[in-house]
Coordinates of N, CA and C and ligand atoms in Angstrom, one line a residue:
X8 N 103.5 118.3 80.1 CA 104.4 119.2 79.3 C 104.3 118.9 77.8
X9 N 104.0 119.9 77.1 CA 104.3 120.0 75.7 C 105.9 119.5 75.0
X10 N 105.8 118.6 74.2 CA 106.9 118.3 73.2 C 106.6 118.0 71.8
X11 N 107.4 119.7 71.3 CA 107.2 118.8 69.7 C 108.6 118.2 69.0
X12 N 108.5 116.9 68.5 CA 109.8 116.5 68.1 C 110.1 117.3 66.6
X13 N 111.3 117.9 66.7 CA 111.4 118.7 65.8 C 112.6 118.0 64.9
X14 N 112.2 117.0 63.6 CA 113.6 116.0 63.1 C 113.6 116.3 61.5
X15 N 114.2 116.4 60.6 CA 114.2 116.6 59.1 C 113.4 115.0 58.8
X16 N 113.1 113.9 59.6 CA 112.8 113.0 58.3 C 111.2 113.2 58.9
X17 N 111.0 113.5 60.0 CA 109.7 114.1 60.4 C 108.8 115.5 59.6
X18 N 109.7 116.1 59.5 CA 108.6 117.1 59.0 C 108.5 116.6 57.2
X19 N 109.8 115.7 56.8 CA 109.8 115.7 55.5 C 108.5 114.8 55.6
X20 N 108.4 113.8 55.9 CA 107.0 113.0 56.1 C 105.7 113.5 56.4
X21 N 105.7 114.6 57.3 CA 104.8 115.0 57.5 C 104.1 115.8 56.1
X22 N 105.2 116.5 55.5 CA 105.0 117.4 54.4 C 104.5 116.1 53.5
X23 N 104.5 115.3 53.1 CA 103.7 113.9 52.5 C 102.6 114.0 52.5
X24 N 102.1 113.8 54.1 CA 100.7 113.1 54.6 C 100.6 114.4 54.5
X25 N 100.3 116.3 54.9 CA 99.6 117.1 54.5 C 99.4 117.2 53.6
X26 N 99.8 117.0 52.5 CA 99.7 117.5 50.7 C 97.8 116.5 50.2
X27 N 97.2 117.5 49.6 CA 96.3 116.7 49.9 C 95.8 115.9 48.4
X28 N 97.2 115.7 47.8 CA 97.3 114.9 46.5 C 98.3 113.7 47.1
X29 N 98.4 113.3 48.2 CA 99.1 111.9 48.8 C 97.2 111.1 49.2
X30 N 97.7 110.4 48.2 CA 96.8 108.9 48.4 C 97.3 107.6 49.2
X31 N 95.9 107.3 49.7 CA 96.3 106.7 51.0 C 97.3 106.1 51.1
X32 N 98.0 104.8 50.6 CA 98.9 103.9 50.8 C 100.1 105.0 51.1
X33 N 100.7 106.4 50.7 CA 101.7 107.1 50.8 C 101.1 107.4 52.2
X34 N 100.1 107.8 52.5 CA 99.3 109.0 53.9 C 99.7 107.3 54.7
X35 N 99.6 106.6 54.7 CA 99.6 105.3 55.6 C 101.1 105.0 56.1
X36 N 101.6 105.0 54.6 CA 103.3 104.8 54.7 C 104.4 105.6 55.7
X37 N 103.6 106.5 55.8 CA 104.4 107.8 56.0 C 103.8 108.1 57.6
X38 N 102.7 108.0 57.9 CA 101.9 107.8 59.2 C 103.1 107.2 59.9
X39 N 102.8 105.5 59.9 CA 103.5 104.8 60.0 C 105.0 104.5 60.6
X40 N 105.9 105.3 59.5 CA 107.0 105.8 59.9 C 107.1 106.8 60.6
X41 N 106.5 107.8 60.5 CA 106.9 108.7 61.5 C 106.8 108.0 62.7
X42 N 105.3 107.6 63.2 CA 105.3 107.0 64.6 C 106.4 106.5 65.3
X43 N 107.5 105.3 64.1 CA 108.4 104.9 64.6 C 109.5 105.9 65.1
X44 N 109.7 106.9 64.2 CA 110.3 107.9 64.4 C 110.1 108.7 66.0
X45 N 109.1 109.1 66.1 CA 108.8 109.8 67.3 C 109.0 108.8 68.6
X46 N 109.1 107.2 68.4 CA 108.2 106.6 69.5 C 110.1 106.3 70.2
X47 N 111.3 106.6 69.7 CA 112.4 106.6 69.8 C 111.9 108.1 71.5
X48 N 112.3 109.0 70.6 CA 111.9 109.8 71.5 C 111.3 110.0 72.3
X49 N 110.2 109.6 72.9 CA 109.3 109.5 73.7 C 109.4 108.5 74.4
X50 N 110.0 107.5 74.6 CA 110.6 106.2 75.2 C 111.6 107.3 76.2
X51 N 112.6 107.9 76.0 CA 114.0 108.0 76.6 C 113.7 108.2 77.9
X52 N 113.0 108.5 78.3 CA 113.2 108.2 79.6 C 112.2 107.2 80.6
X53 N 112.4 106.2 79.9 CA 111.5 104.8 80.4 C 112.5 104.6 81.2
X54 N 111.7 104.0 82.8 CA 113.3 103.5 83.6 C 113.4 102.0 83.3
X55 N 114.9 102.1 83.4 CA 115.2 100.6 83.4 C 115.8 100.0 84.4
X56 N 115.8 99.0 85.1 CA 116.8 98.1 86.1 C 117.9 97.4 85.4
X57 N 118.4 97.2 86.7 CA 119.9 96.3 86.2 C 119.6 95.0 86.7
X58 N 120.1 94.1 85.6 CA 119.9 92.7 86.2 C 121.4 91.8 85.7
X59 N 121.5 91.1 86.1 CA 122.9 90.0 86.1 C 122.6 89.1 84.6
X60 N 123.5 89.5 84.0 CA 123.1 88.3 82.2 C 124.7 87.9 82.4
X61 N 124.9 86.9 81.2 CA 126.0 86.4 81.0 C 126.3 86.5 79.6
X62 N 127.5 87.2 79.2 CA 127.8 87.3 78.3 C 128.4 86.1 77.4
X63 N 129.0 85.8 76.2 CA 130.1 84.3 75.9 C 131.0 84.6 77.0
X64 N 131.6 85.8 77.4 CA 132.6 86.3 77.7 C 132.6 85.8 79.6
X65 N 132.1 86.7 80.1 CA 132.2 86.7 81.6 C 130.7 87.0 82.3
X66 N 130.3 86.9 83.4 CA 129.0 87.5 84.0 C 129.1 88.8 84.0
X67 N 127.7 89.3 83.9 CA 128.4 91.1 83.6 C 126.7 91.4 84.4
X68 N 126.7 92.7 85.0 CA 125.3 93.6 85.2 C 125.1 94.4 83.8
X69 N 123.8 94.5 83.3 CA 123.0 95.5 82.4 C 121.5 96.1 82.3
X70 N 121.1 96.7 81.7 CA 120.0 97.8 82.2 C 119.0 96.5 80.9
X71 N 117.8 96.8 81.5 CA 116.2 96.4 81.0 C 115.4 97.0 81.4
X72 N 114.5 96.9 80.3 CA 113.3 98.4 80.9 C 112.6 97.4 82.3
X73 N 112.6 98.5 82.8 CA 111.8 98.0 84.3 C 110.2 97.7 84.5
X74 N 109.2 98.6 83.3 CA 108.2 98.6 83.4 C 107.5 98.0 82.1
X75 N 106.3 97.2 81.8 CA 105.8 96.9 80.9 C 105.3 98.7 80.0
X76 N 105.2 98.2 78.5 CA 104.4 99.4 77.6 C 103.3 98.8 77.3
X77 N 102.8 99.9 77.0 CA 101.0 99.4 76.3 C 101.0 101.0 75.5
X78 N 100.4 100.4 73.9 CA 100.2 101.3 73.2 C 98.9 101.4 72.9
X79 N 98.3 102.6 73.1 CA 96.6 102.3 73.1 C 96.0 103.4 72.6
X80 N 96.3 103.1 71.2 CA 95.5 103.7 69.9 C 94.4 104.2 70.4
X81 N 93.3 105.0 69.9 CA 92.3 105.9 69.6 C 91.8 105.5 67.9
X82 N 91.2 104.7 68.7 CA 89.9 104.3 67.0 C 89.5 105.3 66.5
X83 N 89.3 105.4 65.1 CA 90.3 104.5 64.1 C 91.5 105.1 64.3
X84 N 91.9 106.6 64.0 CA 92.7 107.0 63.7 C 94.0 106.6 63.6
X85 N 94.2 106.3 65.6 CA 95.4 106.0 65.7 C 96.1 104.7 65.7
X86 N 95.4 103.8 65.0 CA 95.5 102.6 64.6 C 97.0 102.5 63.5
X87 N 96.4 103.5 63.1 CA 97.6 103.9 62.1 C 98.9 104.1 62.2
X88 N 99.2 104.0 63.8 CA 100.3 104.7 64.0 C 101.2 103.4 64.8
X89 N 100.1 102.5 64.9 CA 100.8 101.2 66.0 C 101.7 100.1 65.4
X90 N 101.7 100.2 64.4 CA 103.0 99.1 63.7 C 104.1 99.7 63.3
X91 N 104.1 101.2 63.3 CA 105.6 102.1 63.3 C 106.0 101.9 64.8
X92 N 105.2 101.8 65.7 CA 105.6 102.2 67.0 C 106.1 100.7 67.5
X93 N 105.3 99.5 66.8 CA 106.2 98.5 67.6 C 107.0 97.8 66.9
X94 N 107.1 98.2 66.0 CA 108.5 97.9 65.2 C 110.0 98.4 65.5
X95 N 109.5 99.1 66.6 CA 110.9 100.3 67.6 C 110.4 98.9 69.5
X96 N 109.1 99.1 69.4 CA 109.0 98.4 70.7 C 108.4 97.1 70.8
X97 N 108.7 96.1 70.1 CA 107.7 94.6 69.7 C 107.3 94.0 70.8
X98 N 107.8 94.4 72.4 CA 107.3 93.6 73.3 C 105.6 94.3 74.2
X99 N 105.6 95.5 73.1 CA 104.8 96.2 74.1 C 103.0 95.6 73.7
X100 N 102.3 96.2 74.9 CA 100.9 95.0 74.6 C 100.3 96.2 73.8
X101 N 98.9 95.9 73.5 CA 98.1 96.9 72.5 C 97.2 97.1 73.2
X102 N 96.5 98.1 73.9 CA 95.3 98.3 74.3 C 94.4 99.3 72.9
X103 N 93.3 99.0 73.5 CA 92.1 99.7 71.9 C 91.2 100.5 72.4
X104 N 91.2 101.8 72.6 CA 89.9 102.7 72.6 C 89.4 103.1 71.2
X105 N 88.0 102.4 71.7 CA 87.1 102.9 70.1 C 86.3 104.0 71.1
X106 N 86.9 105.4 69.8 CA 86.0 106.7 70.0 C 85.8 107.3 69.0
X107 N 84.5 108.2 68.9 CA 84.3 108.7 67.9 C 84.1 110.3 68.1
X108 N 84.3 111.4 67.3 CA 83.9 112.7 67.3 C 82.8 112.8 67.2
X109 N 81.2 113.4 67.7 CA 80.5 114.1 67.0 C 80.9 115.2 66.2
X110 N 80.2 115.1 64.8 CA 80.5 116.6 64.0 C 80.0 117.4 63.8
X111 N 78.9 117.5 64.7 CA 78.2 118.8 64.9 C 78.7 119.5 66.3
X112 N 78.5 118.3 67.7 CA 78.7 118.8 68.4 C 80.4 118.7 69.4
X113 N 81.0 118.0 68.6 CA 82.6 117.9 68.4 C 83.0 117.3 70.2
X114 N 81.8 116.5 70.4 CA 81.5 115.7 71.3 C 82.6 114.5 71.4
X115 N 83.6 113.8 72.5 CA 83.5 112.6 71.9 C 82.5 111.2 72.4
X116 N 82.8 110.4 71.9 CA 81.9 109.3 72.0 C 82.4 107.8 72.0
X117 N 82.7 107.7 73.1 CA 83.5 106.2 73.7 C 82.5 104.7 73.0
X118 N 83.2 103.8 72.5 CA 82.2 103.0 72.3 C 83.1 101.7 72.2
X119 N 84.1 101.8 72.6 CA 84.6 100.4 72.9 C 85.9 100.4 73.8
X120 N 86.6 99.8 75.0 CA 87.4 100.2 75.2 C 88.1 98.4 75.5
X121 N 89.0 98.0 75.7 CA 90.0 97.0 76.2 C 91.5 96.8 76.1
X122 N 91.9 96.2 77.3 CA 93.4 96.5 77.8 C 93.8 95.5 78.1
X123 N 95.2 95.7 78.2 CA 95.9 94.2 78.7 C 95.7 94.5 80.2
X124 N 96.4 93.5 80.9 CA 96.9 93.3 82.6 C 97.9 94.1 83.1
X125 N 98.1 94.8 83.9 CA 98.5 95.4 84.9 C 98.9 96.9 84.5
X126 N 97.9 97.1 83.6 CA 97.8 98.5 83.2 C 98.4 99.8 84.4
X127 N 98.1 99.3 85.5 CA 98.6 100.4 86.9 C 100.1 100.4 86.8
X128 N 100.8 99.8 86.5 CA 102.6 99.5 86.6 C 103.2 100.1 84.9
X129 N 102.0 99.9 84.1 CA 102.5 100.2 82.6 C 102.7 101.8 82.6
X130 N 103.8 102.2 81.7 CA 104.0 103.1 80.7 C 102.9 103.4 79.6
X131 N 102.0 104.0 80.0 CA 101.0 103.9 79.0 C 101.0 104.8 77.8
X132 N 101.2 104.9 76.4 CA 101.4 105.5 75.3 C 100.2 105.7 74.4
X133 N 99.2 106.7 74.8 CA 97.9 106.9 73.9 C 98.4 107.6 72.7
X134 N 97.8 107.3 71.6 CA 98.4 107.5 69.8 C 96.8 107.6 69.4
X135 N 96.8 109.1 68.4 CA 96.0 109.2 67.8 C 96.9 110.2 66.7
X136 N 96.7 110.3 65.5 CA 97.3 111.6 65.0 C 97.0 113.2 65.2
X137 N 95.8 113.0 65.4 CA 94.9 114.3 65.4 C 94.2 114.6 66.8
X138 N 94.9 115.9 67.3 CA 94.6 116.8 68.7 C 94.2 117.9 68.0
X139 N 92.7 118.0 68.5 CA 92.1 119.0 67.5 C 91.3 120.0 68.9
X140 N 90.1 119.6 69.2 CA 90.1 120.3 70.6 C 90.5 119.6 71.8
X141 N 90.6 118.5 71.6 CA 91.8 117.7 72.4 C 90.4 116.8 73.5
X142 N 89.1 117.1 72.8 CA 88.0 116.0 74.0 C 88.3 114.7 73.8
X143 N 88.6 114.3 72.6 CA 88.9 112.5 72.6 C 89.8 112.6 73.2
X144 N 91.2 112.9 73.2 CA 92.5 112.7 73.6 C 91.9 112.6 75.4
X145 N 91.3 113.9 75.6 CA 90.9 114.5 77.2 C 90.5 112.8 77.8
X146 N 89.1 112.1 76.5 CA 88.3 111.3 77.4 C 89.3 110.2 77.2
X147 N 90.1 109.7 76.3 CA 91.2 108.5 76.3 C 92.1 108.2 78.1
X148 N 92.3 109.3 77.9 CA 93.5 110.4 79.4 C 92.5 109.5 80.5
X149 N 91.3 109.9 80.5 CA 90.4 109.7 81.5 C 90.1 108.1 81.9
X150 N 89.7 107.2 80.7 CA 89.9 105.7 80.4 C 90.7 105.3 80.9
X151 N 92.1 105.6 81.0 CA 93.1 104.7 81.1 C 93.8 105.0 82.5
X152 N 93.3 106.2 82.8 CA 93.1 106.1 84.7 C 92.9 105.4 85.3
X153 N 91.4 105.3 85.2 CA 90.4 104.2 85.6 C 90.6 103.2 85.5
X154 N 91.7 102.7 84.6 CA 92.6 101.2 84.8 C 93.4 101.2 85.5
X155 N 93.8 102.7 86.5 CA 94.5 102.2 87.1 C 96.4 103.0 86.7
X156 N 96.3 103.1 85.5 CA 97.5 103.9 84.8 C 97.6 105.1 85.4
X157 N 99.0 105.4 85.8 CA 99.8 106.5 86.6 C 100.6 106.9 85.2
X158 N 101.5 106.2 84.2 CA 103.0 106.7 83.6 C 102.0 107.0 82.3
X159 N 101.5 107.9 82.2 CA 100.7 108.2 80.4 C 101.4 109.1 79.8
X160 N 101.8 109.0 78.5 CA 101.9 109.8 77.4 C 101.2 110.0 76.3
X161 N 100.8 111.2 75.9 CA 100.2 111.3 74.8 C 100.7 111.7 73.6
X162 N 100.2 110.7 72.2 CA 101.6 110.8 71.2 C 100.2 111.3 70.2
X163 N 101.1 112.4 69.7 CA 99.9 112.7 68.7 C 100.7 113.4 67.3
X164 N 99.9 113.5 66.2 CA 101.1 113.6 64.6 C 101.0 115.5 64.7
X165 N 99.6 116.0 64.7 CA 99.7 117.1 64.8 C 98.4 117.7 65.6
X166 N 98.8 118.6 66.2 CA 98.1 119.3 67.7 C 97.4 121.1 67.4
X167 N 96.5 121.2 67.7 CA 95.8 122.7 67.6 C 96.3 122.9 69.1
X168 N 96.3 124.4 69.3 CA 96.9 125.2 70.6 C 95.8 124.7 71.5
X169 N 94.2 125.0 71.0 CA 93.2 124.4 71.7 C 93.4 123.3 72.3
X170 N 94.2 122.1 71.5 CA 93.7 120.9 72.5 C 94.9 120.6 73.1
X171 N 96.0 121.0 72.8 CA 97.6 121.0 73.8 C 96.8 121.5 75.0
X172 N 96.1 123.2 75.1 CA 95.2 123.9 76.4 C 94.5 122.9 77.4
X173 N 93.8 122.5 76.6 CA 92.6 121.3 77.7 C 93.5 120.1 78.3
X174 N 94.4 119.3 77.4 CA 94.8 118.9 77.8 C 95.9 119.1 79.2
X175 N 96.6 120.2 79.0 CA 97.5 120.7 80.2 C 96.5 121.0 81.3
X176 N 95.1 121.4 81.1 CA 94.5 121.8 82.1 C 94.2 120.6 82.9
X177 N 93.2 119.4 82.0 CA 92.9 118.6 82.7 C 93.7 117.5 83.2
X178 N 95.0 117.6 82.8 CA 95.7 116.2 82.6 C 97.3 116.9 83.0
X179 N 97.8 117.8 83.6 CA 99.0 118.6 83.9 C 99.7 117.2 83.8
X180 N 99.3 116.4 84.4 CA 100.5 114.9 84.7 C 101.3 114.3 83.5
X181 N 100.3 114.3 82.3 CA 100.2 113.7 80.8 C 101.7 114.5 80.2
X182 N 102.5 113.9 79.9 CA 103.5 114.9 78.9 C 102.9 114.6 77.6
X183 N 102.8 115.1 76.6 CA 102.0 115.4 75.4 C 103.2 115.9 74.4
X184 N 103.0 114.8 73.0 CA 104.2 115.2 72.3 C 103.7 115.2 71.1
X185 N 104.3 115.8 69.9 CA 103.7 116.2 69.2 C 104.5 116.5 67.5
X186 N 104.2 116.1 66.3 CA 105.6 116.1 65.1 C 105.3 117.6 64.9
X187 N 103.9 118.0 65.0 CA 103.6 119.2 64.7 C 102.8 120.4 65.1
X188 N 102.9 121.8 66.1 CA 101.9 122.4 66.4 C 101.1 123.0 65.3
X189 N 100.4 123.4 65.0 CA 99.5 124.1 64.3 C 98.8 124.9 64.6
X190 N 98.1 126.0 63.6 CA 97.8 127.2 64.3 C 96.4 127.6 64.6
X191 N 95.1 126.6 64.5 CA 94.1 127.0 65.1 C 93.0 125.8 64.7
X192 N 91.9 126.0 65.0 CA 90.4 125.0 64.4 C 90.4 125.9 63.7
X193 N 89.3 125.5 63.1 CA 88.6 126.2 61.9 C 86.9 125.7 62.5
X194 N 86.1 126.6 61.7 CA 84.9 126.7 62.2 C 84.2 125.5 62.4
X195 N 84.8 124.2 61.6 CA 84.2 123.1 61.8 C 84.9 122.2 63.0
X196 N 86.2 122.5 63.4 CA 86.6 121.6 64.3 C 88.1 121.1 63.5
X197 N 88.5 121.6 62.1 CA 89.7 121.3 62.1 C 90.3 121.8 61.9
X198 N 92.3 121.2 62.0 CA 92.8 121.6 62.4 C 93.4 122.2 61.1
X199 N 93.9 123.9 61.3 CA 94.0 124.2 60.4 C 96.0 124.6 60.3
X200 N 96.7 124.8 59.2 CA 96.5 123.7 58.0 C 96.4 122.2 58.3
X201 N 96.8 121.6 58.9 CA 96.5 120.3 59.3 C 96.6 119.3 58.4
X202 N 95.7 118.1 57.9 CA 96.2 117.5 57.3 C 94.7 116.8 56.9
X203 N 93.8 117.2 57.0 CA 92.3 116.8 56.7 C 91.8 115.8 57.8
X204 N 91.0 115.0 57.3 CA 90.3 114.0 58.5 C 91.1 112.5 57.9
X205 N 92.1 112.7 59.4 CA 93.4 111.1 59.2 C 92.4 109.9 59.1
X206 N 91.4 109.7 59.9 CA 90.7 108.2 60.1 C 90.2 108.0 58.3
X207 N 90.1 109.2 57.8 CA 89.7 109.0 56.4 C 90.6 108.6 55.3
X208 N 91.5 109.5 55.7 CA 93.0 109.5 54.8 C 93.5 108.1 55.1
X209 N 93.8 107.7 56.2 CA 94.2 106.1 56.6 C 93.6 105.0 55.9
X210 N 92.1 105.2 55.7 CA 91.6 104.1 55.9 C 90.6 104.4 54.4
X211 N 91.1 105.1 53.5 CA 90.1 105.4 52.5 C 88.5 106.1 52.3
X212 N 87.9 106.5 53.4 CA 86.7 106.2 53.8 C 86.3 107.8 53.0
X213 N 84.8 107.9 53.4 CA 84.8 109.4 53.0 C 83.4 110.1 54.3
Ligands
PRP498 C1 89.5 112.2 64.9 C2 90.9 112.1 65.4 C3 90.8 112.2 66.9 C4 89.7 113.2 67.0 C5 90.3 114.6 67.3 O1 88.8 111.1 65.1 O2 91.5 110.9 65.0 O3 90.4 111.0 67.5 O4 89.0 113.3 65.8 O5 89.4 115.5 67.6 P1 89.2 116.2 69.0 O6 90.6 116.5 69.5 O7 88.4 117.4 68.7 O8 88.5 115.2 69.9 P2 87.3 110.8 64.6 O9 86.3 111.0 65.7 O10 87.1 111.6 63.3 O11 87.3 109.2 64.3 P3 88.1 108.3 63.3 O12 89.4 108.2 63.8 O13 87.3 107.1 63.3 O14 88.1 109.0 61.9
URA499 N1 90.1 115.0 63.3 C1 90.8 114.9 62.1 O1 90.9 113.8 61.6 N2 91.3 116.0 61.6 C2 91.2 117.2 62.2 O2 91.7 118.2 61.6 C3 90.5 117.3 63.4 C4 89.9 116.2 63.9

């Protein structure tokens, strides 16, 4: 299921990182925070158990998350989004897919993957900013199966209709969230208006 978080310090941030006179350290800053922003919402319904603590006061029952998190960025891009995110969740582990787009044939291209332990029990939280035809996001979805992962969510900054589509097709399970939809590719594969190529914006590169 599609979610886009719809919040005034969200779109004000996002309206930052689109403008395409924000240099990096702002496009970083602002990345960054939002993630924390979104990763509030996208948690809410993590389940938690009740366990027996002791207050100064008296023994009391209270709620703890029940299941381990794992946040598992999308090289490079979504790299960018993982210290907003666990600055909201510091116990969760980091898993790393390195993928890349072809840009001719808007292919993607897996080239490094590793996880923590018991990925099958985890809450798994895939982060990239950019869902464009949604094949990387599709082949991440696919990766983290294969370990075994049932609870996935896909957290992304801004989404084309195209790749929210593939996604729901191939992944109905995946709830898919989003700061922003946007209204199409463009002949090269981006997203248009969008926000240019993030792994660049992030990371300076050209
Ligand atoms: C970008 C982006 C996504 C992908 C989206 O990464 O960060 O991973 O493209 O496109 P898709 O939905 O059509 O697959 P890119 O391959 O440019 O790598 P980078 O993060 O290293 O810049
Ligand atoms: N990847 C990006 O970084 N930006 C887009 O618009 C599409 C894919």
């Amino acid at each position: 299921m599609l979610n886009v978080i719809d919040h005034p310090l969200i779109r004000h941030k996002l309206t930052v990182m689109r403008d395409k006179n924000t240099g990096t350290k702002d496009f970083r800053e602002n990345l960054d925070e939002i993630g924390g922003l979104m990763v509030y919402e996208i948690t809410r319904d993590l389940p938690t158990k009740e366990i027996e603590i002791e207050t100064p006061i008296c023994k009391t029952k209270a709620d703890t998350l029940a299941a381990p998190i794992v946040v598992a960025p999308i090289l490079r891009a979504g790299l960018g989004m993982v210290s907003g995110i666990l600055s909201i969740v510091p116990t969760a582990k980091v898993a790393h897919i390195g993928m890349y787009r072809d840009e001719e044939t808007l292919e993607p291209h897996p080239y490094f993957e590793k996880y923590p332990h018991h990925m099958e029990e985890s809450t798994v939280i895939i982060v990239d900013p950019m869902l464009a035809t949604g094949g990387s996001s599709a082949a991440a979805i696919d990766m983290v199966k294969k370990q075994g992962a049932t609870n996935i969510k896909l957290v992304c900054l801004v989404g084309a209709p195209e790749g929210v589509k593939l996604i729901e097709e191939l992944h109905p399970d995946v709830d898919i969230y989003l700061a922003a939809l946007d209204d199409h590719l463009n002949e090269k594969g981006y997203i248009v208006p969008g926000l240019g190529d993030a792994g660049d914006r992030i990371f300076g590169t050209k």
